[in-house]
Amino acid sequence: MKHLITLVVCIVLLVSACAQSQNTEVGGPCQGCEAVNEYGQRALKSVDTIYGFDTMPNKIKISGTVYKKDAKTPAKDVILYVYHTDQNGRYPTNASSKGWGKDHGYLRTWLKTDKNGRYEFYTTRPASYPNSTVPQHIHITVKEQDINAYYVEDFYFSDDPNITSNILNRKKPRGGSGVITLEGNGAIKSANRDIILGLNIPNY
């Protein structure tokens, strides 16, 4: 009986240790964050255009500056991976989709901030998931040098009828608030969002 109790205690301690080690990763669990590395051999730039921009309606441009945790120093060479749904609220795929592209679709891109921490991408406004009231959003993953990839708060649209007070008033958004306001009356509406690395990110 004594040996059995000792064995149980050891198992509990082992499980607890494993759980703690898993939780030490910056940002915590992040399903799909591996996709940040799927850019292959392409040379990443601070500005890019997502597939379909030229032919699709509701064109938007999103830009901003990525700062270090002091919220003052621009962070260069940070990789940003963004992806979103199409005009039907789906993540579209095709015959060439592979890796996480099978889940995230081909409406995605990878950016690398310039020496001033700037980034900019052109795309079309995503739709909410079919038959849902989920707010329109654009996912974003961040990859700094020598730190594992982690996600920051999605981009949300302030004029989305489905946006919730929880999103608008979130007290500790990861990387800062993701709520953007589109401006302009031309063919392309623009919005700005700055990102602060490590802000409200566990284990940073």
Tab-separated table of C-alpha atoms in Angstrom:
chain	number	residue	atom	x	y	z
A	1	MET	CA	0.000	0.000	0.000
A	2	LYS	CA	2.841	2.337	0.881
A	3	HIS	CA	4.470	1.690	-2.479
A	4	LEU	CA	1.175	2.391	-4.265
A	5	ILE	CA	0.769	5.741	-2.514
A	6	THR	CA	4.355	6.658	-3.422
A	7	LEU	CA	3.686	5.743	-7.054
A	8	VAL	CA	0.522	7.865	-7.182
A	9	VAL	CA	2.337	10.838	-5.661
A	10	CYS	CA	5.120	10.520	-8.232
A	11	ILE	CA	2.641	10.415	-11.099
A	12	VAL	CA	0.831	13.495	-9.802
A	13	LEU	CA	4.106	15.385	-9.457
A	14	LEU	CA	5.193	14.332	-12.949
A	15	VAL	CA	1.914	15.457	-14.527
A	16	SER	CA	2.084	18.745	-12.654
A	17	ALA	CA	5.666	19.316	-13.810
A	18	CYS	CA	4.724	18.606	-17.420
A	19	ALA	CA	1.791	20.996	-17.261
A	20	GLN	CA	3.995	23.728	-15.842
A	21	SER	CA	6.632	23.191	-18.530
A	22	GLN	CA	4.006	23.439	-21.259
A	23	ASN	CA	2.738	26.712	-19.851
A	24	THR	CA	6.167	28.372	-19.870
A	25	GLU	CA	5.991	29.014	-23.622
A	26	VAL	CA	5.585	32.695	-24.425
A	27	GLY	CA	1.928	33.440	-25.079
A	28	GLY	CA	0.707	30.038	-23.962
A	29	PRO	CA	-0.901	27.476	-26.294
A	30	CYS	CA	-1.316	28.710	-29.859
A	31	GLN	CA	-2.859	26.319	-32.348
A	32	GLY	CA	-1.773	27.163	-35.872
A	33	CYS	CA	1.003	29.550	-34.879
A	34	GLU	CA	3.374	27.261	-36.788
A	35	ALA	CA	1.946	28.788	-39.944
A	36	VAL	CA	4.109	31.848	-39.324
A	37	ASN	CA	6.999	29.797	-40.759
A	38	GLU	CA	5.247	28.706	-43.954
A	39	TYR	CA	6.460	31.567	-46.128
A	40	GLY	CA	9.102	29.293	-47.663
A	41	GLN	CA	11.849	30.977	-49.676
A	42	ARG	CA	10.072	34.271	-50.271
A	43	ALA	CA	11.811	37.464	-49.225
A	44	LEU	CA	9.493	39.090	-46.721
A	45	LYS	CA	8.726	42.784	-47.024
A	46	SER	CA	6.982	45.288	-44.791
A	47	VAL	CA	4.262	45.856	-47.418
A	48	ASP	CA	2.233	43.199	-49.224
A	49	THR	CA	-1.072	42.587	-50.982
A	50	ILE	CA	-3.250	39.574	-50.214
A	51	TYR	CA	-4.577	37.511	-53.102
A	52	GLY	CA	-7.825	38.745	-54.652
A	53	PHE	CA	-7.386	42.385	-53.732
A	54	ASP	CA	-7.587	43.618	-57.322
A	55	THR	CA	-10.868	41.884	-58.170
A	56	MET	CA	-12.773	41.790	-54.894
A	57	PRO	CA	-14.984	44.533	-53.376
A	58	ASN	CA	-14.537	46.246	-50.004
A	59	LYS	CA	-10.849	46.977	-50.422
A	60	ILE	CA	-8.943	47.966	-47.293
A	61	LYS	CA	-5.425	48.961	-46.305
A	62	ILE	CA	-4.178	48.292	-42.786
A	63	SER	CA	-0.905	49.708	-41.533
A	64	GLY	CA	0.830	50.525	-38.304
A	65	THR	CA	3.962	50.335	-36.204
A	66	VAL	CA	5.174	47.457	-34.086
A	67	TYR	CA	6.849	48.617	-30.879
A	68	LYS	CA	8.955	46.865	-28.295
A	69	LYS	CA	7.405	46.399	-24.866
A	70	ASP	CA	8.335	49.922	-23.801
A	71	ALA	CA	5.709	51.108	-26.330
A	72	LYS	CA	8.234	53.632	-27.668
A	73	THR	CA	11.005	51.801	-29.514
A	74	PRO	CA	10.105	50.594	-33.023
A	75	ALA	CA	10.720	46.856	-33.480
A	76	LYS	CA	12.321	45.930	-36.788
A	77	ASP	CA	12.419	42.521	-38.496
A	78	VAL	CA	9.354	41.189	-36.674
A	79	ILE	CA	7.376	38.713	-38.776
A	80	LEU	CA	3.610	39.163	-38.884
A	81	TYR	CA	1.366	36.435	-40.265
A	82	VAL	CA	-2.200	37.460	-41.104
A	83	TYR	CA	-5.145	35.559	-42.564
A	84	HIS	CA	-8.904	35.937	-42.828
A	85	THR	CA	-12.145	34.756	-44.378
A	86	ASP	CA	-13.522	35.706	-47.794
A	87	GLN	CA	-16.711	37.587	-48.672
A	88	ASN	CA	-18.714	34.483	-47.744
A	89	GLY	CA	-17.158	34.079	-44.322
A	90	ARG	CA	-15.085	31.053	-45.306
A	91	TYR	CA	-11.367	30.365	-45.404
A	92	PRO	CA	-11.047	29.536	-49.127
A	93	THR	CA	-8.627	26.859	-50.339
A	94	ASN	CA	-7.557	25.500	-53.699
A	95	ALA	CA	-5.646	22.553	-55.107
A	96	SER	CA	-2.304	24.092	-54.140
A	97	SER	CA	-3.259	24.702	-50.498
A	98	LYS	CA	-0.960	22.858	-48.121
A	99	GLY	CA	0.139	22.915	-44.520
A	100	TRP	CA	-1.901	25.326	-42.438
A	101	GLY	CA	-3.165	26.808	-45.678
A	102	LYS	CA	-5.702	23.975	-45.732
A	103	ASP	CA	-7.278	25.485	-42.604
A	104	HIS	CA	-6.403	29.160	-42.904
A	105	GLY	CA	-7.095	29.416	-46.616
A	106	TYR	CA	-5.134	31.361	-49.221
A	107	LEU	CA	-6.215	34.822	-48.045
A	108	ARG	CA	-3.060	35.217	-46.000
A	109	THR	CA	0.361	36.821	-46.074
A	110	TRP	CA	3.597	37.260	-44.160
A	111	LEU	CA	5.178	40.633	-43.447
A	112	LYS	CA	8.447	41.723	-41.866
A	113	THR	CA	8.553	45.110	-40.187
A	114	ASP	CA	11.016	47.619	-41.607
A	115	LYS	CA	13.708	49.528	-39.713
A	116	ASN	CA	11.021	51.848	-38.332
A	117	GLY	CA	8.806	48.977	-37.177
A	118	ARG	CA	6.277	49.719	-39.922
A	119	TYR	CA	4.013	47.238	-41.679
A	120	GLU	CA	1.237	47.580	-44.254
A	121	PHE	CA	-1.025	45.200	-46.127
A	122	TYR	CA	-3.803	45.494	-48.673
A	123	THR	CA	-6.738	43.118	-48.688
A	124	THR	CA	-10.528	42.918	-48.739
A	125	ARG	CA	-12.771	43.168	-45.725
A	126	PRO	CA	-13.659	39.691	-44.427
A	127	ALA	CA	-17.191	38.533	-43.693
A	128	SER	CA	-18.503	36.929	-40.529
A	129	TYR	CA	-18.708	33.150	-40.438
A	130	PRO	CA	-21.793	31.815	-42.257
A	131	ASN	CA	-25.019	31.948	-40.247
A	132	SER	CA	-23.313	33.451	-37.221
A	133	THR	CA	-22.934	36.688	-35.318
A	134	VAL	CA	-19.182	36.290	-34.890
A	135	PRO	CA	-17.586	39.699	-35.517
A	136	GLN	CA	-15.595	40.151	-38.719
A	137	HIS	CA	-11.921	39.711	-37.924
A	138	ILE	CA	-8.420	39.207	-39.253
A	139	HIS	CA	-6.118	36.837	-37.380
A	140	ILE	CA	-2.538	37.837	-36.645
A	141	THR	CA	0.479	35.943	-35.315
A	142	VAL	CA	3.753	37.571	-34.252
A	143	LYS	CA	7.245	36.074	-34.495
A	144	GLU	CA	10.168	37.852	-32.894
A	145	GLN	CA	13.747	36.671	-33.076
A	146	ASP	CA	14.634	34.117	-30.375
A	147	ILE	CA	11.025	33.945	-29.122
A	148	ASN	CA	8.384	31.423	-30.133
A	149	ALA	CA	5.454	32.687	-32.206
A	150	TYR	CA	2.396	33.948	-30.332
A	151	TYR	CA	-0.900	35.486	-31.296
A	152	VAL	CA	-2.074	38.990	-30.516
A	153	GLU	CA	-5.648	40.246	-30.549
A	154	ASP	CA	-7.372	39.936	-33.919
A	155	PHE	CA	-8.130	42.968	-36.032
A	156	TYR	CA	-11.780	43.939	-35.480
A	157	PHE	CA	-13.842	46.648	-37.173
A	158	SER	CA	-15.405	49.354	-35.034
A	159	ASP	CA	-18.421	49.687	-37.367
A	160	ASP	CA	-19.177	45.960	-37.408
A	161	PRO	CA	-22.779	45.511	-36.172
A	162	ASN	CA	-21.715	42.273	-34.494
A	163	ILE	CA	-18.842	43.688	-32.498
A	164	THR	CA	-19.323	43.188	-28.773
A	165	SER	CA	-18.755	45.455	-25.784
A	166	ASN	CA	-16.330	42.847	-24.484
A	167	ILE	CA	-14.084	43.425	-27.504
A	168	LEU	CA	-14.498	47.191	-27.491
A	169	ASN	CA	-13.726	47.462	-23.777
A	170	ARG	CA	-11.299	44.607	-23.289
A	171	LYS	CA	-9.070	45.502	-20.329
A	172	LYS	CA	-5.941	43.609	-21.335
A	173	PRO	CA	-5.903	42.966	-25.089
A	174	ARG	CA	-2.903	40.988	-26.270
A	175	GLY	CA	-0.508	43.360	-27.981
A	176	GLY	CA	-2.926	46.234	-27.541
A	177	SER	CA	-6.419	46.771	-28.867
A	178	GLY	CA	-7.165	45.239	-32.243
A	179	VAL	CA	-10.222	47.394	-32.932
A	180	ILE	CA	-9.644	49.502	-36.030
A	181	THR	CA	-11.672	52.270	-37.658
A	182	LEU	CA	-11.770	52.385	-41.430
A	183	GLU	CA	-11.575	55.855	-42.943
A	184	GLY	CA	-11.819	57.341	-46.417
A	185	ASN	CA	-14.433	57.651	-49.142
A	186	GLY	CA	-12.378	56.316	-52.039
A	187	ALA	CA	-12.037	52.829	-53.467
A	188	ILE	CA	-9.753	51.818	-50.609
A	189	LYS	CA	-10.542	52.468	-46.955
A	190	SER	CA	-7.629	52.686	-44.533
A	191	ALA	CA	-7.017	51.968	-40.874
A	192	ASN	CA	-4.084	52.077	-38.476
A	193	ARG	CA	-3.159	49.688	-35.698
A	194	ASP	CA	-0.017	49.779	-33.615
A	195	ILE	CA	1.154	46.630	-31.841
A	196	ILE	CA	3.175	46.443	-28.627
A	197	LEU	CA	5.253	43.286	-28.336
A	198	GLY	CA	4.762	41.351	-25.133
A	199	LEU	CA	1.911	43.521	-23.864
A	200	ASN	CA	-0.468	41.289	-21.889
A	201	ILE	CA	1.324	38.226	-23.283
A	202	PRO	CA	1.783	35.441	-20.696
A	203	ASN	CA	5.364	34.435	-19.851
A	204	TYR	CA	6.843	37.263	-21.931
